[in-house]
Coordinates of C-alpha atoms in Angstrom, one line a residue:
Chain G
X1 CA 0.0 0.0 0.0
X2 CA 1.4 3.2 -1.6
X3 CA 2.5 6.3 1.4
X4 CA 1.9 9.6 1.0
X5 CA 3.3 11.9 3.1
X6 CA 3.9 15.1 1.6
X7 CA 0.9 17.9 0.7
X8 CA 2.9 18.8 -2.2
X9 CA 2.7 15.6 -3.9
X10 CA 0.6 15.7 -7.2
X11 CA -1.8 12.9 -6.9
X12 CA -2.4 14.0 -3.5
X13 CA -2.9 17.7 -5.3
X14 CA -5.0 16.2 -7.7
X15 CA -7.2 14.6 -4.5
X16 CA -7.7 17.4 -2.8
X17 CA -9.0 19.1 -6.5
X18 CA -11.4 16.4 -7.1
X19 CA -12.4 16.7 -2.9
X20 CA -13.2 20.8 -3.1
X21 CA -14.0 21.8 -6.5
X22 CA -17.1 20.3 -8.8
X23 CA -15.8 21.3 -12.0
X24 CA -12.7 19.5 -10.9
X25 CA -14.8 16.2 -11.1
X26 CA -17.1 17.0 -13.8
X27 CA -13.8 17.6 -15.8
X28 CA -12.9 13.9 -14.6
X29 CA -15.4 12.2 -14.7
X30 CA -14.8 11.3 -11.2
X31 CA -16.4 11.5 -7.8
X32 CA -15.6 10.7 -4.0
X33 CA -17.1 8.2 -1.9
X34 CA -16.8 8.9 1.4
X35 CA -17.1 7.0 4.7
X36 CA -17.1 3.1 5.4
X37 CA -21.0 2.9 4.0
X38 CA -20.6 4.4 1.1
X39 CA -17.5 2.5 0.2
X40 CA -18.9 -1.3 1.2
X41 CA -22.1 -0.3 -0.7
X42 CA -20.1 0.6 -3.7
X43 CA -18.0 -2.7 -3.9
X44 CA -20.8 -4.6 -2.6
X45 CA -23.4 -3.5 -5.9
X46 CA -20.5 -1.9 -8.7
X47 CA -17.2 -3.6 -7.5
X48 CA -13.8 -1.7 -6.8
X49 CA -13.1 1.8 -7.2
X50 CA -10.2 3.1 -9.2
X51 CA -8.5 4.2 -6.0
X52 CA -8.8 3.8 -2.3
X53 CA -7.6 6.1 0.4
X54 CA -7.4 4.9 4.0
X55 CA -6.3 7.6 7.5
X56 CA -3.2 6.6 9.0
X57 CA -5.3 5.6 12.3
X58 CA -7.8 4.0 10.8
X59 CA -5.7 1.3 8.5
X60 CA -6.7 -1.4 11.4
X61 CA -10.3 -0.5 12.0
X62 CA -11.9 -3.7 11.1
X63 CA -14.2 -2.2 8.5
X64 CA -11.4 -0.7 7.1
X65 CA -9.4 -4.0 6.6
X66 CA -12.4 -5.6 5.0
X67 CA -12.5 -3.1 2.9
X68 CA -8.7 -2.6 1.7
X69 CA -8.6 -7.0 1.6
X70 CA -11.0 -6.5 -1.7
X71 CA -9.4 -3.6 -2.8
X72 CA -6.2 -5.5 -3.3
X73 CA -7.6 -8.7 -4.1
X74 CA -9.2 -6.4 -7.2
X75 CA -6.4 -5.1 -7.8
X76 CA -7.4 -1.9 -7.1
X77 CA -4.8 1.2 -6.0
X78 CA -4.4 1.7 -2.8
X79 CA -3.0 4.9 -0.5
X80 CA -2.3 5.7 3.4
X81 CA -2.2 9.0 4.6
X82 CA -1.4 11.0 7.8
X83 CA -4.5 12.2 9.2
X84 CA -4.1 15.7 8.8
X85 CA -3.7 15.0 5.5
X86 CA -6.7 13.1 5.3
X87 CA -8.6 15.4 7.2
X88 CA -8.4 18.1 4.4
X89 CA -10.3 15.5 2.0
X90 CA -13.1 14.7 4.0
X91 CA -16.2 16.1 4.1
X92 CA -17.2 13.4 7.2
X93 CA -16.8 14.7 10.5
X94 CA -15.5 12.0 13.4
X95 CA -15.8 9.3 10.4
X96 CA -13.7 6.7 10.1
X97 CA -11.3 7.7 7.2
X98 CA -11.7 5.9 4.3
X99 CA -13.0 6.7 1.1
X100 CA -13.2 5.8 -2.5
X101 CA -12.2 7.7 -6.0
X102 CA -14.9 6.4 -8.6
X103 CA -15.7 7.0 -12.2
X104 CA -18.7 9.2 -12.1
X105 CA -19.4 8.4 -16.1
X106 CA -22.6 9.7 -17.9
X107 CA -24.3 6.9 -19.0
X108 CA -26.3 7.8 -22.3
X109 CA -29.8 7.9 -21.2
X110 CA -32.2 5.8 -23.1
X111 CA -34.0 7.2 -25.6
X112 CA -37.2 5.9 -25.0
X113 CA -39.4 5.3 -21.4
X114 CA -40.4 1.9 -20.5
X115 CA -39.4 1.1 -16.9
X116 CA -40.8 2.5 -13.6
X117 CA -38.9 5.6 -13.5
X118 CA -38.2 9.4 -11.8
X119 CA -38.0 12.6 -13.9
X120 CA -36.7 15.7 -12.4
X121 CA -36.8 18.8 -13.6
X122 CA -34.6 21.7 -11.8
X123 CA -34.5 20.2 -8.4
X124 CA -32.1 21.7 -6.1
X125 CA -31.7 20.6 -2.8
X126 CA -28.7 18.0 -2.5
X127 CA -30.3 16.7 0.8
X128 CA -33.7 16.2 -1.1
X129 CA -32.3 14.2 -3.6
X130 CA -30.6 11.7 -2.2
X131 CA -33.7 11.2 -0.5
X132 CA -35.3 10.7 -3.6
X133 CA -32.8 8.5 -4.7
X134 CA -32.8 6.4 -1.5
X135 CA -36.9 6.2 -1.7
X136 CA -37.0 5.5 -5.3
X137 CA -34.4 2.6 -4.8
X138 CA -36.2 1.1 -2.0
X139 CA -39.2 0.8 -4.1
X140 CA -37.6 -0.8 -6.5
X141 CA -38.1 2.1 -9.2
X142 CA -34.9 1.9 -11.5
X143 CA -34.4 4.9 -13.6
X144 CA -33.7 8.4 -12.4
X145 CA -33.3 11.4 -15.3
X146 CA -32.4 14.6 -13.7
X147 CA -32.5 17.7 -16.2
X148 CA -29.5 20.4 -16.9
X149 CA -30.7 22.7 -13.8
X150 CA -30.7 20.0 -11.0
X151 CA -28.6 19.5 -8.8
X152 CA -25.4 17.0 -9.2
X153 CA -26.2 13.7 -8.5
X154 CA -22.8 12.6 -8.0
X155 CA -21.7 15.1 -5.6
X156 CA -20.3 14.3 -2.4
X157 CA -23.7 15.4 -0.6
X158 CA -26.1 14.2 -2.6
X159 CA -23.6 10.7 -2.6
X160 CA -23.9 10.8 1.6
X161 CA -27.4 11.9 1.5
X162 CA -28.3 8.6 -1.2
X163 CA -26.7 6.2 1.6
X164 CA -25.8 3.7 -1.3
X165 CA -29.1 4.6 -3.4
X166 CA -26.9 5.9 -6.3
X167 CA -25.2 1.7 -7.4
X168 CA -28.8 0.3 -7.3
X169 CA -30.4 3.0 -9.7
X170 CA -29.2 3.8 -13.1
X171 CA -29.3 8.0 -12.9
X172 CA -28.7 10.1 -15.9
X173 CA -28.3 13.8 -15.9
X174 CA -28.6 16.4 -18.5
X175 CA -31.4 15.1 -19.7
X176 CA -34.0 16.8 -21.8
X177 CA -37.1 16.2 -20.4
X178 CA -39.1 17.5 -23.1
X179 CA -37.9 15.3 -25.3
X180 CA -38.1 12.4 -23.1
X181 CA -41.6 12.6 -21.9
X182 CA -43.3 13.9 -25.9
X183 CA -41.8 10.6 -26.9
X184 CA -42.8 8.9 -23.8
X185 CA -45.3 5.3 -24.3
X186 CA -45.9 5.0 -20.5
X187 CA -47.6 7.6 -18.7
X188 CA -46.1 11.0 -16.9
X189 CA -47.5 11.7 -13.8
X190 CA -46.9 15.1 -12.1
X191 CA -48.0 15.6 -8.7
X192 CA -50.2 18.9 -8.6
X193 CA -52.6 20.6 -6.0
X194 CA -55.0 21.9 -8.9
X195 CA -56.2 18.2 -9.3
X196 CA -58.8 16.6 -8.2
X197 CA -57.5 12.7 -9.0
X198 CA -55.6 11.4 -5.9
X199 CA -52.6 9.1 -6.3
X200 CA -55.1 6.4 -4.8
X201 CA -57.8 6.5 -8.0
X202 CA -55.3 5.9 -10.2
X203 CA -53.8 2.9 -11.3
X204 CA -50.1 3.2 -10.6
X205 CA -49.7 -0.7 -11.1
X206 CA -48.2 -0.7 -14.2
X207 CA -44.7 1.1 -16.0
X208 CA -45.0 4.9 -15.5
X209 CA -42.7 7.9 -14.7
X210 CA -43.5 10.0 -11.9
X211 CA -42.2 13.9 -12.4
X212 CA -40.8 16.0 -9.6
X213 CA -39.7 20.0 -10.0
X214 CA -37.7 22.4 -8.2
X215 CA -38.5 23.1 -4.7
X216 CA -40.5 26.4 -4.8
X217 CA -41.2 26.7 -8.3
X218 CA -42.6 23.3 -8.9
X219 CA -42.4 21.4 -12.3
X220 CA -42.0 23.6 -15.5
X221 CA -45.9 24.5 -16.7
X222 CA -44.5 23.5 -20.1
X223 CA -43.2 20.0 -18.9
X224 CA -46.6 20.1 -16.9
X225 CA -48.6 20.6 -20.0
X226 CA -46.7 16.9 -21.6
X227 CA -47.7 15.1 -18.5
X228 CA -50.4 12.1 -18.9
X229 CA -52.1 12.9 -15.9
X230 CA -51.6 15.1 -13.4
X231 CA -52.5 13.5 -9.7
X232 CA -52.9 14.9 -6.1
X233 CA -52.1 13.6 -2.6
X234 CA -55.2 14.6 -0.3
X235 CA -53.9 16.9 2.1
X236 CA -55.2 19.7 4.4
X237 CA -55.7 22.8 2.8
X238 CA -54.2 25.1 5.2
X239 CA -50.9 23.5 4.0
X240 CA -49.4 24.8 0.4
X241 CA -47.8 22.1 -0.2
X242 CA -45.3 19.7 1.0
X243 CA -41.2 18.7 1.1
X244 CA -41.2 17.4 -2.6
X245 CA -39.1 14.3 -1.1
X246 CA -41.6 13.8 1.3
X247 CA -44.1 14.0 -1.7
X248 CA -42.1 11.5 -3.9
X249 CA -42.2 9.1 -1.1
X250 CA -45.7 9.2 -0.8
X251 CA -46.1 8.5 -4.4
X252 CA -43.2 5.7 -4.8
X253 CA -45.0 3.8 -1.8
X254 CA -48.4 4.1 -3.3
X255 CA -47.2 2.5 -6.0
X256 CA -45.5 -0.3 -4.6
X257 CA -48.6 -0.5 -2.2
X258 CA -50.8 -1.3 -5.2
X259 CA -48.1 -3.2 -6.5
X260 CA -48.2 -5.7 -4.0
X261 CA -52.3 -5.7 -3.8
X262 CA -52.3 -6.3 -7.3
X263 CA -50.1 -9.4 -7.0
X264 CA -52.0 -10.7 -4.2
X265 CA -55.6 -10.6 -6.4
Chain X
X1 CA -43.0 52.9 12.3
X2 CA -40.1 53.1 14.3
X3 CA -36.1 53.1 12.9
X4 CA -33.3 51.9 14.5
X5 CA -30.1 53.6 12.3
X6 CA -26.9 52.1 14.8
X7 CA -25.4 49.0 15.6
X8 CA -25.3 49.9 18.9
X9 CA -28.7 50.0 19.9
X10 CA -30.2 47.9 23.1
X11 CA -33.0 46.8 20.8
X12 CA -31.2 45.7 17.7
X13 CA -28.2 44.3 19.7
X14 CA -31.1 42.3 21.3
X15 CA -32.5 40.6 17.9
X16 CA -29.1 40.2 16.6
X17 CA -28.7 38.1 19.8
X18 CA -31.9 36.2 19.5
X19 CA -30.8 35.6 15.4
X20 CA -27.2 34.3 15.8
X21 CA -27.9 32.4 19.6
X22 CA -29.8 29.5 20.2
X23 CA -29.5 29.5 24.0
X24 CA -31.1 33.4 23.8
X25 CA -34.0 32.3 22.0
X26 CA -34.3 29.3 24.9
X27 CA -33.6 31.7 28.2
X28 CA -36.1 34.5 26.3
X29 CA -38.6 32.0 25.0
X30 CA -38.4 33.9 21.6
X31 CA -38.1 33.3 17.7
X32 CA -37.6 34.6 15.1
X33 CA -39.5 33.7 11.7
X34 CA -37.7 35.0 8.4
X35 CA -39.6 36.0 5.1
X36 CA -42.5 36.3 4.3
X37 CA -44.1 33.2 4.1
X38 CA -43.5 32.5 7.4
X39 CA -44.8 36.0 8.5
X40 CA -47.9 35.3 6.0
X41 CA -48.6 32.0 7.7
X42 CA -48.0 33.1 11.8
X43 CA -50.6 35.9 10.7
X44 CA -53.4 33.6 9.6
X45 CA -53.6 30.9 11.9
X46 CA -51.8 32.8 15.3
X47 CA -52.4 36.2 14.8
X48 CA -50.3 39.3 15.6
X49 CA -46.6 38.8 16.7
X50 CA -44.5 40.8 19.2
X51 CA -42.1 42.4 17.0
X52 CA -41.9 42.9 13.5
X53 CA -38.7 43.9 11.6
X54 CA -39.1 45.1 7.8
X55 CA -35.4 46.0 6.1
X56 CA -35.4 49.5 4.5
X57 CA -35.5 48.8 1.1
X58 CA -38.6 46.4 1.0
X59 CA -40.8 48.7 3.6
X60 CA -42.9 49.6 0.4
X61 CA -42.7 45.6 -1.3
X62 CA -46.7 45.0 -1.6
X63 CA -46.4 41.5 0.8
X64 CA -44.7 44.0 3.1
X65 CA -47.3 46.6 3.0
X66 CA -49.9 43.9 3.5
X67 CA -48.6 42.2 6.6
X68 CA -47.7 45.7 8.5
X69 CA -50.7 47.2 7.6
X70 CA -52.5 43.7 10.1
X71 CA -49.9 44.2 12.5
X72 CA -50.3 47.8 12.8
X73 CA -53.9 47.3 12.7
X74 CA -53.0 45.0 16.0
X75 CA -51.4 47.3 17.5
X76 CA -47.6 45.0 16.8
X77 CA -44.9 46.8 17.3
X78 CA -43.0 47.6 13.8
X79 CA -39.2 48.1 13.2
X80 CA -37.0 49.7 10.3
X81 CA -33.7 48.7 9.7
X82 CA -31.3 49.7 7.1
X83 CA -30.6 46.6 4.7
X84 CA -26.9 46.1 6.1
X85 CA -28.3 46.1 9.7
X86 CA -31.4 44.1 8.5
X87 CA -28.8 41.3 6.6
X88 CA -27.5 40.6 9.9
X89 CA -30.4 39.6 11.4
X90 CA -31.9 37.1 8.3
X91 CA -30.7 33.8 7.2
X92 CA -32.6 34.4 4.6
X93 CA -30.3 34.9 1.4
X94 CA -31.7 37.5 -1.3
X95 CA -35.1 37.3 -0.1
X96 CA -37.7 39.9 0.9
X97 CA -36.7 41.7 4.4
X98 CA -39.3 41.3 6.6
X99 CA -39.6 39.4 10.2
X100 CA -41.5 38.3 13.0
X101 CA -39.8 38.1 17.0
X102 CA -42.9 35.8 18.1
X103 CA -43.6 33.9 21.5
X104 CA -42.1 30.2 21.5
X105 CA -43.6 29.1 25.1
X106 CA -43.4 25.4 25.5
X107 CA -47.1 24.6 25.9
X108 CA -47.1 21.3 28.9
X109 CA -47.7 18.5 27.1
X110 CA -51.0 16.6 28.0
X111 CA -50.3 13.8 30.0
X112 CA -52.4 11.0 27.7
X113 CA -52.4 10.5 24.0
X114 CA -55.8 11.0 22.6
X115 CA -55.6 11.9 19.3
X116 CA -53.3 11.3 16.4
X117 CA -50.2 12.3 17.4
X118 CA -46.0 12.1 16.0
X119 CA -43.5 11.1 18.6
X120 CA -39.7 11.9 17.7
X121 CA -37.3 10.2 19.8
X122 CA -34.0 11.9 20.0
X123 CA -34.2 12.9 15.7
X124 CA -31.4 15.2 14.4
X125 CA -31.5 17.1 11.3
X126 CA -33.4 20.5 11.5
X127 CA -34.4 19.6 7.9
X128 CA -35.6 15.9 9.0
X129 CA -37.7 17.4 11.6
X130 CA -39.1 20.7 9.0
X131 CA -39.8 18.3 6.7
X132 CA -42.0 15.7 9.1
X133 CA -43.8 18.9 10.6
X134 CA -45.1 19.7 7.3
X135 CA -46.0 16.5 6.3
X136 CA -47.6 16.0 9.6
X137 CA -50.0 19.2 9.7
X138 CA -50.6 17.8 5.4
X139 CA -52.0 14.7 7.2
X140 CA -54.3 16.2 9.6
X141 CA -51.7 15.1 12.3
X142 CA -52.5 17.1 15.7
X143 CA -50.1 16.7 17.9
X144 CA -46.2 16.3 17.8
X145 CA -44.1 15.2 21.1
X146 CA -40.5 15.4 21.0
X147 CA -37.6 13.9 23.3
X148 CA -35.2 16.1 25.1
X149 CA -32.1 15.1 22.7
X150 CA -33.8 16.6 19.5
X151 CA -33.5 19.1 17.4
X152 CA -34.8 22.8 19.0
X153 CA -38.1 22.5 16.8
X154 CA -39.0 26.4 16.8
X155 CA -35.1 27.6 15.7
X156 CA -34.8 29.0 12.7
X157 CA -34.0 26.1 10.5
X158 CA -36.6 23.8 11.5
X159 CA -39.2 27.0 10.9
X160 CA -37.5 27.6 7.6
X161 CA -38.2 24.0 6.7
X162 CA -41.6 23.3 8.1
X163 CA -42.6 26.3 5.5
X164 CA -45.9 27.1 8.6
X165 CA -46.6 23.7 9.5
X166 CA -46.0 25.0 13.2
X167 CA -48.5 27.0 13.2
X168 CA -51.3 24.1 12.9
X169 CA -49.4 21.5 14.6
X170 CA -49.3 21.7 18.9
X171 CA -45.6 20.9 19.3
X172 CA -44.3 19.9 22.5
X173 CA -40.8 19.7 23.5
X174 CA -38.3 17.9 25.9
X175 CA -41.2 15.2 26.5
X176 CA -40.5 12.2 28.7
X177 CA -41.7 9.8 26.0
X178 CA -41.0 7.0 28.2
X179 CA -43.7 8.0 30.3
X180 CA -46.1 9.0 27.4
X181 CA -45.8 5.6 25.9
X182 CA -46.0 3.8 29.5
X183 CA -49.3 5.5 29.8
X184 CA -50.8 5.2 26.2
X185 CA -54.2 4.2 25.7
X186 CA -54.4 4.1 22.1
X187 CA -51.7 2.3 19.8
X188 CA -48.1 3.8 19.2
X189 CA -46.7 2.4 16.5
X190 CA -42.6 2.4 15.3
X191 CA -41.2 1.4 12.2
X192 CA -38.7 -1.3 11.5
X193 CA -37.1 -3.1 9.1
X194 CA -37.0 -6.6 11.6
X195 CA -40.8 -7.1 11.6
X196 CA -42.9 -8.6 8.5
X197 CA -46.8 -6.8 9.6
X198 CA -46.3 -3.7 6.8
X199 CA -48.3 -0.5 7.3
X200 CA -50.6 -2.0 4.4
X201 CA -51.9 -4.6 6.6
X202 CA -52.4 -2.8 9.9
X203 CA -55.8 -0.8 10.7
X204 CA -54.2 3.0 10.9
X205 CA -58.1 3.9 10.4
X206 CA -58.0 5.0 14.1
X207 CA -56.3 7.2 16.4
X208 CA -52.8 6.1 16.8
X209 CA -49.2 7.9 17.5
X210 CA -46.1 6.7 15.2
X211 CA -42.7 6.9 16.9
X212 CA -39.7 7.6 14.9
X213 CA -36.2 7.7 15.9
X214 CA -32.4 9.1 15.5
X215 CA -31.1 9.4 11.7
X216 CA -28.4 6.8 12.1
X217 CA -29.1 4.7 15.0
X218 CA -33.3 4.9 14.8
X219 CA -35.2 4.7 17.8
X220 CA -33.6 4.0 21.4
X221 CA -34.4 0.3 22.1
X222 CA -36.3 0.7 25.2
X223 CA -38.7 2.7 24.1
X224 CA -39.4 0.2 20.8
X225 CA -39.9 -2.2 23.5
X226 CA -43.0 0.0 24.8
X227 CA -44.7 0.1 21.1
X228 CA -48.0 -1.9 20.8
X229 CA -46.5 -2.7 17.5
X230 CA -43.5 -2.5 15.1
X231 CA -44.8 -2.1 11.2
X232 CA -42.6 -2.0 8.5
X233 CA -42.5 -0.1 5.1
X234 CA -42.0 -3.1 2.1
X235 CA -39.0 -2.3 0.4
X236 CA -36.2 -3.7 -1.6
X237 CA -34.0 -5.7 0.7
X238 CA -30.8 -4.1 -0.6
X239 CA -31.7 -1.0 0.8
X240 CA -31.0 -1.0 4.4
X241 CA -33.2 2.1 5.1
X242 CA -35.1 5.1 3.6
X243 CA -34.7 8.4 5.0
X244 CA -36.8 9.3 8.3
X245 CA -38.9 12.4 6.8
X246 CA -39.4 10.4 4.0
X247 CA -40.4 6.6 6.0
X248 CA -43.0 9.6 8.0
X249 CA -44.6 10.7 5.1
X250 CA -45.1 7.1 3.7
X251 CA -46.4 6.0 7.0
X252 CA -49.0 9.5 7.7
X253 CA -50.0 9.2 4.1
X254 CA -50.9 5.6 4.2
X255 CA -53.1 6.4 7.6
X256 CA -54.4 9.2 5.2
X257 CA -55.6 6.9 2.4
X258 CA -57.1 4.4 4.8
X259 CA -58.9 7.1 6.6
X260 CA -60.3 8.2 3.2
X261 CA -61.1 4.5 2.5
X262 CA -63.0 4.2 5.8
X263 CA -65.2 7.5 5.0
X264 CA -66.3 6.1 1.5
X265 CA -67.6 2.8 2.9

C-alpha cells in the first residue's frame, strides 16, 4: 500500500482538486465516496473503485481492513495517509477515514421510457435528492433522469445523503425532459394541488414515470402541460404544499402499495 | 413605524442576539420567523406577533405593506432597519426583508395520548424534523411530542423548513416519551425493518401515534420495547433504510388513504 506523506505531492494535489472543487470532477469524470457505508455499498453493488484512500489511524479498523482485503484482491490502487492530511479531504466529521475515488461516467440515457422511472426537472436541494434516490431505490423504481438545472447527483452530498441509493439506480443527468416525456409510451405523472385525481384512484400498477420540480417553483408549466395525468395527494388545505421528497415518497409507496395488492388478487 | 439607524442599539443588539444564539431564543422564550411566508402564515392561523422587523428597502414591497398594515392594525410593534443592519439579522439569502420576534412558550404536554399524534425520539437534522412537521400538519396530524435530545423545533432552520406547518401542529418539547408511551391508551406504532406486519396490513383507520427515531441509530431500544406494535415499510431488501422524513410521510400518508377508504364505505 502506496504512502503519502507530503501535501505537495501531485496525486495527492490532484485529490484534494477532485475533494473541493465540482468542476474538478465534472472535468474527470470522477467523484468521491466517502465513509465506510458508502464504500462497502459501492463494492458490494459496482465492485472496486479506481483508488482507495485509508487515515493513518484507521488502517486497522476492522471495516477498514475488509474493505482494503477486496481492494487489493481487485487489484485496485491503494494509498495511506497521515490524518491531517486526510482530514483536508473529507467532508465526514469524526468518520472513520476511508474513502473511495470512482468513475462518475454519464451513461447515455435511453431514448425511449419503459421502466418505472423518476424525472426531475430543476430540483435543487442535494439533501432532497438523495432522499429521492434512496426512496426510489427502496421501491424498486430503477431509472432516475435529472435535467441540466438540478442539482449533481454525483456530488459528495447528494452521494452521503443517497446512503448507497446511487449503485442500485441507473441516474442520468442532463437530460431533456421535453424530449423524453413527448416521446414517452408510459404515462407522466406530475403531482399537482390543482387536481382533483388522488394518487389512490389511479392505477399506478403498471410502467410509468413520476415527475418531480424544483422546490419552490414546482415542475415547469411546459413539462406540466406533456404530462399524462396530473394527480394529487389529499392533504389539508391550510398547507401549500409539502417537502417534494416527502411528496415523492408518498407517491413511490403508493405505487408499490398497489403493486403488492395487485399481485395478491 | 419606528427606525433603528446604529449597531449599537439595546434593541437591535437584542435581535441580533436572539438571530445568531440558540441558548437566547431558549432563556427569552423567543423566535424569530424570516420571510415572508412564514410571517404570512404566523398571521393567519396565530395572529399578531411581538415584533416585526421590515429592512429598509422592502418597507414599500406589496407582501410587506400587506402584513404591516395587520400588524399595525394589532397594535404589533413595527421596526426599520437599514438593509446592512437588516442582513445581519436574516438567514434568509436575497429574499424579501421582513420578520416576525414571536412567543415560542413550550405549551405542557397533556399527559395522555388522545388523538393522532407524531412522537420523535432523540431525531437530528433541523431539515428531518421541518420536513415531518409539514408532512404531519398535510395529514391532519394534531399533535407532535418530542424527546429532550432533539433538534430545538422552533429555531430557525426547523421554521425555515416546516414552511408554517408549526402553526397548525401543537408541538411539544423535551417530553419524557417513556412516560407517554407507559401510559398510552391508544396504539403507538414504530417502524422497522425486523418485523414482517407492513403499514398496508395494519388498521391505521384510528387514532394512533407513530414513533420515529435518530437518523443513524433509529429509535432507542427501550422505548421500541413499549410500542404496541412495530410495522414496516416493504421495500427492496438491498436498501437498508429510507430516510426518516421520507419513512413519515409514507407512514402519515398511508393512515391518510385508509382514513379516506373508511369514510367512502
Amino acid at each position: 500500500m502506496k504512502q503519502i506523506t507530503s501535501r505537495d505531492n501531485a496525486s495527492y494535489k490532484e485529490l484534494k482538486h477532485l475533494a473541493s472543487s465540482a468542476s474538478a470532477r465534472k472535468k474527470s469524470a470522477k467523484t468521491m465516496l466517502d465513509g465506510v457505508h458508502l464504500c462497502q455499498a459501492f463494492l458490494q453493488h459496482r465492485g472496486s473503485p479506481e483508488l482507495c484512500v485509508v487515515s493513518a489511524s484507521c488502517v486497522d479498523h476492522h471495516e477498514v481492513v475488509g474493505i482494503l482485503a477486496q481492494c487489493e484482491e481487485d487489484g485496485a490502487d491503494c494509498i495511506v495517509l497521515p490524518d491531517n492530511l486526510y482530514q483536508a479531504l473529507s467532508q465526514v466529521e469524526n468518520g472513520i477515514g476511508i474513502l473511495f475515488v470512482i468513475a462518475a461516467n454519464q451513461e447515455q440515457a435511453p431514448q425511449q421510457l419503459s421502466l418505472n422511472a423518476v424525472l426531475l426537472d430543476n430540483l435543487q436541494d442535494p439533501g432532497n435528492l438523495g432522499s429521492i434516490l434512496r426512496s426510489a431505490a427502496a421501491a424498486g423504481i430503477q431509472q432516475v433522469f435529472c435535467s441540466p438545472g438540478s442539482a449533481s447527483a454525483w456530488s459528495p452530498k447528494v452521494l452521503r445523503a443517497g446512503m448507497g441509493a446511487h449503485f442500485l439506480l441507473d441516474i442520468f443527468e442532463n437530460v431533456d425532459l421535453h424530449a423524453l416525456i413527448s416521446a414517452s409510451t408510459i404515462p407522466v405523472l406530475a403531482t399537482s394541488s390543482h387536481t382533483k385525481t388522488t394518487i389512490y384512484q389511479i392505477n399506478l400498477n403498471r410502467p410509468l414515470a413520476w415527475l418531480f420540480g424544483h422546490e419552490g417553483q414546482g415542475v415547469d408549466p411546459e413539462l406540466m402541460a406533456l404530462a399524462t395525468d396530473t394527480v394529487t395527494i389529499p392533504q389539508k388545505p391550510e398547507i401549500e404544499s409539502m417537502n417534494v421528497a416527502a411528496s415523492a415518497a408518498i407517491c413511490f409507496f403508493e405505487q408499490v402499495r398497489q403493486q403488492i395488492a395487485g399481485a395478491s388478487k
